């Protein structure tokens, strides 16, 4: 019968720990409940005290329960209720030696550890000091005061105390883990908030810095324009050429600022997508029409394959940028009388659009640098051969496709053998399109539009 | 009737370039070098179009718009266009809410496009003499 009761008591104590919602109170709750529960199991104590310390035996926590005291947390960490922590732990004693050795110490020398003024002092006949060992170290001591003689404390009681102390040890370790975990979580939250703030500062900096850069660039551009448009007749051909080149370079600088703003926005997730279902083939047709004058200027045949394709889910403005970038690139690197053709194919969830040209082509070593920032690989200063743009256009194009859950590729058989750039977009209603609709950045006060990108055809 | 333009711009070189270009195109250009001065001149009214920078000393473009909408000049002005380098900034939306008619990004346009913008957007209101003396 008693065995069943004891089992029930321990299960209840375990449950108390498991149910406790405040990680900082696990030990307090366990010891408070133990005071009443252990007496049900036939183990009556005048008080239960607990003292816990860190690796240097510095007291980190104390608690004390008796019939009148619900909990007594000492202010000075030198006393636990009437128990002197100093005598228990700091001063050398036979009992301390045992505790450090992970052995239970039982003593009849009450006044050695307990304040004589304690109301129940006279009733205490023996003290049981049970060591709480965690990770092979003394992490605390449970102090039980009994009104029974030393001799009456038998093996079965000690066994029970050992089980109880183990439960305390587990709880202590659990509490430590939970507290450190919640500290870590708070740290992570703080760091995350700080990162968010830094990101915002970076964005603000980029934004203000671009504004500051644009002002002098506006002046340079305006005066160059004025010279070229109003004083052209007074210029020598050389001077005109110099100013022309300065004007083009200023435009390039302005595009660079725009592209850097775009990258900062794309990478910071601040470009919102307004997703609609579009017919990519018809869309490409419109863009071909838009670029027809440029193509005609260079006598390049720009054609697209009129084929039936499922609609894709995308932000039309962004995909317009993608087309302009890819076709613009082809126009730039395809000589007169060349050809550019646009083809489509369906591949599982995606429609793939390929822009083929029979232009200058790309060397194998440059292929893998094309979509990187400034056409460079990490840890290398070798750029993609000959680029008169900002060096960011293809990186932005790739980023725009990727935020649509698509992919970009570039292929070329080599120099003077043409190139094919392709990108994919999810078919409306497909799994990928649904994932895109869920994950796409939505318009908020913090999202912005893309800056004007200019392509030098 | 000569088109009257108020150009509120704090950067001396940008102001000079725009003023010269616009005058060269036959417009009458009044300049202001900060928001405060710009507001004072705009309050006299009678401009066919006002180009307003946003980031300026003493008073920014938004405050100029706010003050003008709180106390509109007795002699009406034409549309107010932001002439700024703050593209896609929430400030542009705010400015539109405060009565600006449009925005031009300075680094994106050349002076020729500024002339086009005047031709396209300036109002054809009859100007009273008060502004002419400004």
mmCIF file of N, CA and C in Angstrom, chain A residues 48-143:
data_model
loop_
_atom_site.group_PDB
_atom_site.id
_atom_site.type_symbol
_atom_site.label_atom_id
_atom_site.label_comp_id
_atom_site.label_asym_id
_atom_site.label_seq_id
_atom_site.Cartn_x
_atom_site.Cartn_y
_atom_site.Cartn_z
ATOM 1 N N UNK A 48 11.818 21.475 4.481
ATOM 2 C CA UNK A 48 12.643 21.091 3.333
ATOM 3 C C UNK A 48 13.336 22.360 2.846
ATOM 4 N N UNK A 49 14.636 22.303 2.779
ATOM 5 C CA UNK A 49 15.372 23.458 2.256
ATOM 6 C C UNK A 49 16.186 23.030 1.049
ATOM 7 N N UNK A 50 16.476 23.959 0.238
ATOM 8 C CA UNK A 50 17.322 23.654 -0.927
ATOM 9 C C UNK A 50 18.257 24.805 -1.200
ATOM 10 N N UNK A 51 19.501 24.485 -1.463
ATOM 11 C CA UNK A 51 20.430 25.533 -1.855
ATOM 12 C C UNK A 51 21.157 25.045 -3.116
ATOM 13 N N UNK A 52 21.264 25.925 -4.092
ATOM 14 C CA UNK A 52 21.869 25.545 -5.383
ATOM 15 C C UNK A 52 22.977 26.533 -5.720
ATOM 16 N N UNK A 53 24.008 26.003 -6.339
ATOM 17 C CA UNK A 53 25.117 26.917 -6.644
ATOM 18 C C UNK A 53 25.724 26.618 -8.004
ATOM 19 N N UNK A 54 26.568 27.556 -8.403
ATOM 20 C CA UNK A 54 27.238 27.380 -9.686
ATOM 21 C C UNK A 54 28.506 26.541 -9.508
ATOM 22 N N UNK A 55 29.311 26.467 -10.543
ATOM 23 C CA UNK A 55 30.492 25.603 -10.503
ATOM 24 C C UNK A 55 31.514 26.037 -9.458
ATOM 25 N N UNK A 56 31.483 27.310 -9.110
ATOM 26 C CA UNK A 56 32.440 27.809 -8.099
ATOM 27 C C UNK A 56 31.835 27.744 -6.689
ATOM 28 N N UNK A 57 30.759 26.985 -6.548
ATOM 29 C CA UNK A 57 30.033 26.852 -5.283
ATOM 30 C C UNK A 57 29.487 28.205 -4.792
ATOM 31 N N UNK A 58 29.249 29.098 -5.732
ATOM 32 C CA UNK A 58 28.622 30.364 -5.368
ATOM 33 C C UNK A 58 27.113 30.159 -5.437
ATOM 34 N N UNK A 59 26.419 30.576 -4.347
ATOM 35 C CA UNK A 59 24.990 30.276 -4.268
ATOM 36 C C UNK A 59 24.215 31.008 -5.368
ATOM 37 N N UNK A 60 23.417 30.264 -6.121
ATOM 38 C CA UNK A 60 22.635 30.889 -7.182
ATOM 39 C C UNK A 60 21.153 30.892 -6.835
ATOM 40 N N UNK A 61 20.752 29.996 -5.907
ATOM 41 C CA UNK A 61 19.310 29.910 -5.628
ATOM 42 C C UNK A 61 19.098 29.203 -4.296
ATOM 43 N N UNK A 62 18.123 29.689 -3.554
ATOM 44 C CA UNK A 62 17.777 29.001 -2.303
ATOM 45 C C UNK A 62 16.263 28.904 -2.202
ATOM 46 N N UNK A 63 15.780 27.873 -1.480
ATOM 47 C CA UNK A 63 14.359 27.847 -1.151
ATOM 48 C C UNK A 63 14.141 27.061 0.135
ATOM 49 N N UNK A 64 13.077 27.382 0.807
ATOM 50 C CA UNK A 64 12.835 26.820 2.133
ATOM 51 C C UNK A 64 11.336 26.714 2.388
ATOM 52 N N UNK A 65 10.899 25.534 2.795
ATOM 53 C CA UNK A 65 9.467 25.338 3.079
ATOM 54 C C UNK A 65 9.305 24.632 4.408
ATOM 55 N N UNK A 66 8.454 25.182 5.265
ATOM 56 C CA UNK A 66 8.010 24.431 6.439
ATOM 57 C C UNK A 66 6.528 24.708 6.637
ATOM 58 N N UNK A 67 5.997 24.297 7.790
ATOM 59 C CA UNK A 67 4.537 24.395 7.945
ATOM 60 C C UNK A 67 4.033 25.850 7.866
ATOM 61 N N UNK A 68 4.882 26.778 8.257
ATOM 62 C CA UNK A 68 4.421 28.169 8.218
ATOM 63 C C UNK A 68 5.008 28.960 7.046
ATOM 64 N N UNK A 69 6.187 28.551 6.603
ATOM 65 C CA UNK A 69 6.838 29.334 5.546
ATOM 66 C C UNK A 69 6.554 28.714 4.182
ATOM 67 N N UNK A 70 5.967 29.523 3.322
ATOM 68 C CA UNK A 70 5.677 28.999 1.982
ATOM 69 C C UNK A 70 6.967 28.963 1.160
ATOM 70 N N UNK A 71 7.689 30.015 1.262
ATOM 71 C CA UNK A 71 8.995 30.024 0.601
ATOM 72 C C UNK A 71 9.788 31.132 1.252
ATOM 73 N N UNK A 72 11.030 30.864 1.451
ATOM 74 C CA UNK A 72 11.856 31.885 2.057
ATOM 75 C C UNK A 72 13.125 32.012 1.231
ATOM 76 N N UNK A 73 13.157 33.066 0.476
ATOM 77 C CA UNK A 73 14.345 33.281 -0.357
ATOM 78 C C UNK A 73 15.226 34.266 0.386
ATOM 79 N N UNK A 74 16.421 33.839 0.718
ATOM 80 C CA UNK A 74 17.276 34.724 1.506
ATOM 81 C C UNK A 74 17.804 35.847 0.629
ATOM 82 N N UNK A 75 17.949 37.000 1.256
ATOM 83 C CA UNK A 75 18.452 38.146 0.507
ATOM 84 C C UNK A 75 19.951 38.057 0.322
ATOM 85 N N UNK A 76 20.593 37.498 1.329
ATOM 86 C CA UNK A 76 22.056 37.545 1.314
ATOM 87 C C UNK A 76 22.685 36.269 0.757
ATOM 88 N N UNK A 77 21.848 35.284 0.433
ATOM 89 C CA UNK A 77 22.360 34.000 -0.041
ATOM 90 C C UNK A 77 23.256 33.304 0.984
ATOM 91 N N UNK A 78 23.224 33.806 2.230
ATOM 92 C CA UNK A 78 24.038 33.165 3.277
ATOM 93 C C UNK A 78 23.183 32.280 4.162
ATOM 94 N N UNK A 79 21.863 32.493 4.052
ATOM 95 C CA UNK A 79 20.948 31.677 4.852
ATOM 96 C C UNK A 79 19.821 31.159 3.989
ATOM 97 N N UNK A 80 19.406 29.940 4.313
ATOM 98 C CA UNK A 80 18.195 29.403 3.694
ATOM 99 C C UNK A 80 17.274 29.150 4.861
ATOM 100 N N UNK A 81 16.303 30.036 5.089
ATOM 101 C CA UNK A 81 15.513 29.949 6.306
ATOM 102 C C UNK A 81 16.483 30.019 7.475
ATOM 103 N N UNK A 82 16.394 29.055 8.377
ATOM 104 C CA UNK A 82 17.315 29.081 9.529
ATOM 105 C C UNK A 82 18.651 28.374 9.239
ATOM 106 N N UNK A 83 18.809 27.876 8.006
ATOM 107 C CA UNK A 83 20.012 27.093 7.695
ATOM 108 C C UNK A 83 21.155 28.031 7.325
ATOM 109 N N UNK A 84 22.342 27.793 7.897
ATOM 110 C CA UNK A 84 23.496 28.610 7.550
ATOM 111 C C UNK A 84 24.205 27.993 6.341
ATOM 112 N N UNK A 85 24.151 28.711 5.238
ATOM 113 C CA UNK A 85 24.789 28.223 4.006
ATOM 114 C C UNK A 85 26.301 28.164 4.205
ATOM 115 N N UNK A 86 26.785 29.127 4.965
ATOM 116 C CA UNK A 86 28.224 29.216 5.191
ATOM 117 C C UNK A 86 28.744 27.934 5.843
ATOM 118 N N UNK A 87 28.018 27.507 6.862
ATOM 119 C CA UNK A 87 28.487 26.312 7.584
ATOM 120 C C UNK A 87 28.302 25.049 6.757
ATOM 121 N N UNK A 88 27.293 25.093 5.915
ATOM 122 C CA UNK A 88 26.978 23.918 5.111
ATOM 123 C C UNK A 88 27.984 23.730 3.977
ATOM 124 N N UNK A 89 28.333 24.789 3.343
ATOM 125 C CA UNK A 89 29.073 24.700 2.083
ATOM 126 C C UNK A 89 30.441 25.340 2.124
ATOM 127 N N UNK A 90 30.510 26.492 2.814
ATOM 128 C CA UNK A 90 31.770 27.234 2.731
ATOM 129 C C UNK A 90 32.815 26.667 3.690
ATOM 130 N N UNK A 91 32.400 26.477 4.931
ATOM 131 C CA UNK A 91 33.369 25.931 5.898
ATOM 132 C C UNK A 91 33.591 24.438 5.648
ATOM 133 N N UNK A 92 34.842 24.050 5.882
ATOM 134 C CA UNK A 92 35.151 22.621 5.708
ATOM 135 C C UNK A 92 34.514 21.829 6.835
ATOM 136 N N UNK A 93 33.913 20.701 6.519
ATOM 137 C CA UNK A 93 33.340 19.843 7.554
ATOM 138 C C UNK A 93 33.247 18.433 7.001
ATOM 139 N N UNK A 94 33.020 17.516 7.899
ATOM 140 C CA UNK A 94 32.863 16.104 7.505
ATOM 141 C C UNK A 94 31.688 15.979 6.522
ATOM 142 N N UNK A 95 30.606 16.761 6.835
ATOM 143 C CA UNK A 95 29.403 16.707 6.018
ATOM 144 C C UNK A 95 29.683 17.245 4.602
ATOM 145 N N UNK A 96 30.425 18.360 4.547
ATOM 146 C CA UNK A 96 30.723 18.947 3.245
ATOM 147 C C UNK A 96 31.536 17.962 2.392
ATOM 148 N N UNK A 97 32.485 17.302 3.048
ATOM 149 C CA UNK A 97 33.314 16.327 2.332
ATOM 150 C C UNK A 97 32.440 15.248 1.716
ATOM 151 N N UNK A 98 31.458 14.772 2.522
ATOM 152 C CA UNK A 98 30.554 13.720 2.019
ATOM 153 C C UNK A 98 29.733 14.220 0.830
ATOM 154 N N UNK A 99 29.222 15.447 0.986
ATOM 155 C CA UNK A 99 28.382 16.010 -0.079
ATOM 156 C C UNK A 99 29.165 16.130 -1.377
ATOM 157 N N UNK A 100 30.408 16.613 -1.262
ATOM 158 C CA UNK A 100 31.235 16.756 -2.458
ATOM 159 C C UNK A 100 31.495 15.402 -3.096
ATOM 160 N N UNK A 101 31.463 14.388 -2.259
ATOM 161 C CA UNK A 101 31.696 13.009 -2.736
ATOM 162 C C UNK A 101 30.398 12.339 -3.194
ATOM 163 N N UNK A 102 29.362 13.143 -3.296
ATOM 164 C CA UNK A 102 28.040 12.652 -3.707
ATOM 165 C C UNK A 102 27.469 11.611 -2.746
ATOM 166 N N UNK A 103 27.687 11.844 -1.453
ATOM 167 C CA UNK A 103 27.096 10.939 -0.454
ATOM 168 C C UNK A 103 26.145 11.720 0.425
ATOM 169 N N UNK A 104 25.068 11.034 0.866
ATOM 170 C CA UNK A 104 24.124 11.673 1.788
ATOM 171 C C UNK A 104 24.798 11.789 3.147
ATOM 172 N N UNK A 105 24.674 12.963 3.779
ATOM 173 C CA UNK A 105 25.233 13.136 5.124
ATOM 174 C C UNK A 105 24.073 13.279 6.105
ATOM 175 N N UNK A 106 24.167 12.528 7.212
ATOM 176 C CA UNK A 106 23.113 12.643 8.229
ATOM 177 C C UNK A 106 23.803 13.067 9.519
ATOM 178 N N UNK A 107 23.206 14.040 10.175
ATOM 179 C CA UNK A 107 23.876 14.509 11.388
ATOM 180 C C UNK A 107 22.866 14.821 12.485
ATOM 181 N N UNK A 108 23.340 14.642 13.725
ATOM 182 C CA UNK A 108 22.533 14.998 14.883
ATOM 183 C C UNK A 108 22.995 16.330 15.452
ATOM 184 N N UNK A 109 24.075 16.875 14.875
ATOM 185 C CA UNK A 109 24.617 18.169 15.336
ATOM 186 C C UNK A 109 23.794 19.305 14.754
ATOM 187 N N UNK A 110 22.597 19.478 15.312
ATOM 188 C CA UNK A 110 21.659 20.426 14.704
ATOM 189 C C UNK A 110 22.197 21.862 14.766
ATOM 190 N N UNK A 111 22.733 22.220 15.940
ATOM 191 C CA UNK A 111 23.154 23.612 16.109
ATOM 192 C C UNK A 111 24.338 24.007 15.229
ATOM 193 N N UNK A 112 24.972 22.983 14.675
ATOM 194 C CA UNK A 112 26.090 23.301 13.763
ATOM 195 C C UNK A 112 25.591 24.020 12.506
ATOM 196 N N UNK A 113 24.340 23.675 12.104
ATOM 197 C CA UNK A 113 23.836 24.217 10.833
ATOM 198 C C UNK A 113 22.611 25.111 10.992
ATOM 199 N N UNK A 114 21.886 24.918 12.093
ATOM 200 C CA UNK A 114 20.587 25.606 12.209
ATOM 201 C C UNK A 114 20.614 26.673 13.300
ATOM 202 N N UNK A 115 19.981 27.788 12.972
ATOM 203 C CA UNK A 115 19.858 28.896 13.915
ATOM 204 C C UNK A 115 19.002 28.460 15.109
ATOM 205 N N UNK A 116 19.533 28.692 16.298
ATOM 206 C CA UNK A 116 18.823 28.221 17.511
ATOM 207 C C UNK A 116 17.497 28.944 17.712
ATOM 208 N N UNK A 117 17.373 30.100 17.121
ATOM 209 C CA UNK A 117 16.137 30.871 17.297
ATOM 210 C C UNK A 117 14.994 30.364 16.422
ATOM 211 N N UNK A 118 15.284 29.419 15.574
ATOM 212 C CA UNK A 118 14.240 28.880 14.706
ATOM 213 C C UNK A 118 13.165 28.245 15.579
ATOM 214 N N UNK A 119 11.901 28.562 15.294
ATOM 215 C CA UNK A 119 10.795 28.155 16.189
ATOM 216 C C UNK A 119 10.739 26.650 16.425
ATOM 217 N N UNK A 120 11.108 25.873 15.410
ATOM 218 C CA UNK A 120 11.019 24.413 15.565
ATOM 219 C C UNK A 120 12.362 23.781 15.938
ATOM 220 N N UNK A 121 13.314 24.644 16.328
ATOM 221 C CA UNK A 121 14.668 24.139 16.562
ATOM 222 C C UNK A 121 14.685 22.948 17.515
ATOM 223 N N UNK A 122 13.926 23.081 18.589
ATOM 224 C CA UNK A 122 13.953 22.052 19.635
ATOM 225 C C UNK A 122 13.424 20.721 19.132
ATOM 226 N N UNK A 123 12.568 20.770 18.125
ATOM 227 C CA UNK A 123 11.957 19.522 17.640
ATOM 228 C C UNK A 123 12.891 18.741 16.716
ATOM 229 N N UNK A 124 13.899 19.431 16.157
ATOM 230 C CA UNK A 124 14.756 18.757 15.177
ATOM 231 C C UNK A 124 15.701 17.797 15.884
ATOM 232 N N UNK A 125 15.629 16.519 15.433
ATOM 233 C CA UNK A 125 16.505 15.525 16.052
ATOM 234 C C UNK A 125 17.637 15.153 15.080
ATOM 235 N N UNK A 126 17.330 15.231 13.822
ATOM 236 C CA UNK A 126 18.375 14.882 12.846
ATOM 237 C C UNK A 126 18.195 15.702 11.558
ATOM 238 N N UNK A 127 19.337 15.903 10.865
ATOM 239 C CA UNK A 127 19.331 16.624 9.586
ATOM 240 C C UNK A 127 19.845 15.688 8.505
ATOM 241 N N UNK A 128 19.108 15.634 7.398
ATOM 242 C CA UNK A 128 19.576 14.819 6.259
ATOM 243 C C UNK A 128 20.013 15.790 5.166
ATOM 244 N N UNK A 129 21.270 15.684 4.781
ATOM 245 C CA UNK A 129 21.808 16.565 3.731
ATOM 246 C C UNK A 129 22.061 15.714 2.491
ATOM 247 N N UNK A 130 21.264 15.965 1.466
ATOM 248 C CA UNK A 130 21.352 15.113 0.268
ATOM 249 C C UNK A 130 21.937 15.909 -0.903
ATOM 250 N N UNK A 131 23.050 15.402 -1.467
ATOM 251 C CA UNK A 131 23.717 16.189 -2.529
ATOM 252 C C UNK A 131 22.999 16.082 -3.884
ATOM 253 N N UNK A 132 22.859 17.226 -4.543
ATOM 254 C CA UNK A 132 22.282 17.246 -5.895
ATOM 255 C C UNK A 132 23.465 17.319 -6.858
ATOM 256 N N UNK A 133 23.710 16.217 -7.552
ATOM 257 C CA UNK A 133 24.843 16.200 -8.486
ATOM 258 C C UNK A 133 24.347 16.331 -9.918
ATOM 259 N N UNK A 134 24.932 17.261 -10.619
ATOM 260 C CA UNK A 134 24.588 17.430 -12.035
ATOM 261 C C UNK A 134 25.896 17.505 -12.808
ATOM 262 N N UNK A 135 26.002 16.761 -13.845
ATOM 263 C CA UNK A 135 27.230 16.704 -14.671
ATOM 264 C C UNK A 135 28.456 16.431 -13.809
ATOM 265 N N UNK A 136 28.305 15.476 -12.842
ATOM 266 C CA UNK A 136 29.443 15.076 -12.025
ATOM 267 C C UNK A 136 29.893 16.132 -11.031
ATOM 268 N N UNK A 137 29.076 17.141 -10.826
ATOM 269 C CA UNK A 137 29.469 18.215 -9.912
ATOM 270 C C UNK A 137 28.385 18.457 -8.897
ATOM 271 N N UNK A 138 28.796 18.923 -7.708
ATOM 272 C CA UNK A 138 27.816 19.282 -6.702
ATOM 273 C C UNK A 138 27.121 20.570 -7.140
ATOM 274 N N UNK A 139 25.808 20.453 -7.416
ATOM 275 C CA UNK A 139 25.079 21.610 -7.916
ATOM 276 C C UNK A 139 24.106 22.136 -6.865
ATOM 277 N N UNK A 140 23.930 21.362 -5.766
ATOM 278 C CA UNK A 140 23.003 21.828 -4.743
ATOM 279 C C UNK A 140 22.920 20.830 -3.597
ATOM 280 N N UNK A 141 22.234 21.246 -2.540
ATOM 281 C CA UNK A 141 22.031 20.339 -1.400
ATOM 282 C C UNK A 141 20.572 20.470 -0.969
ATOM 283 N N UNK A 142 19.954 19.326 -0.736
ATOM 284 C CA UNK A 142 18.595 19.317 -0.176
ATOM 285 C C UNK A 142 18.758 19.066 1.330
ATOM 286 N N UNK A 143 18.139 19.904 2.128
ATOM 287 C CA UNK A 143 18.273 19.766 3.582
ATOM 288 C C UNK A 143 16.896 19.402 4.145
#
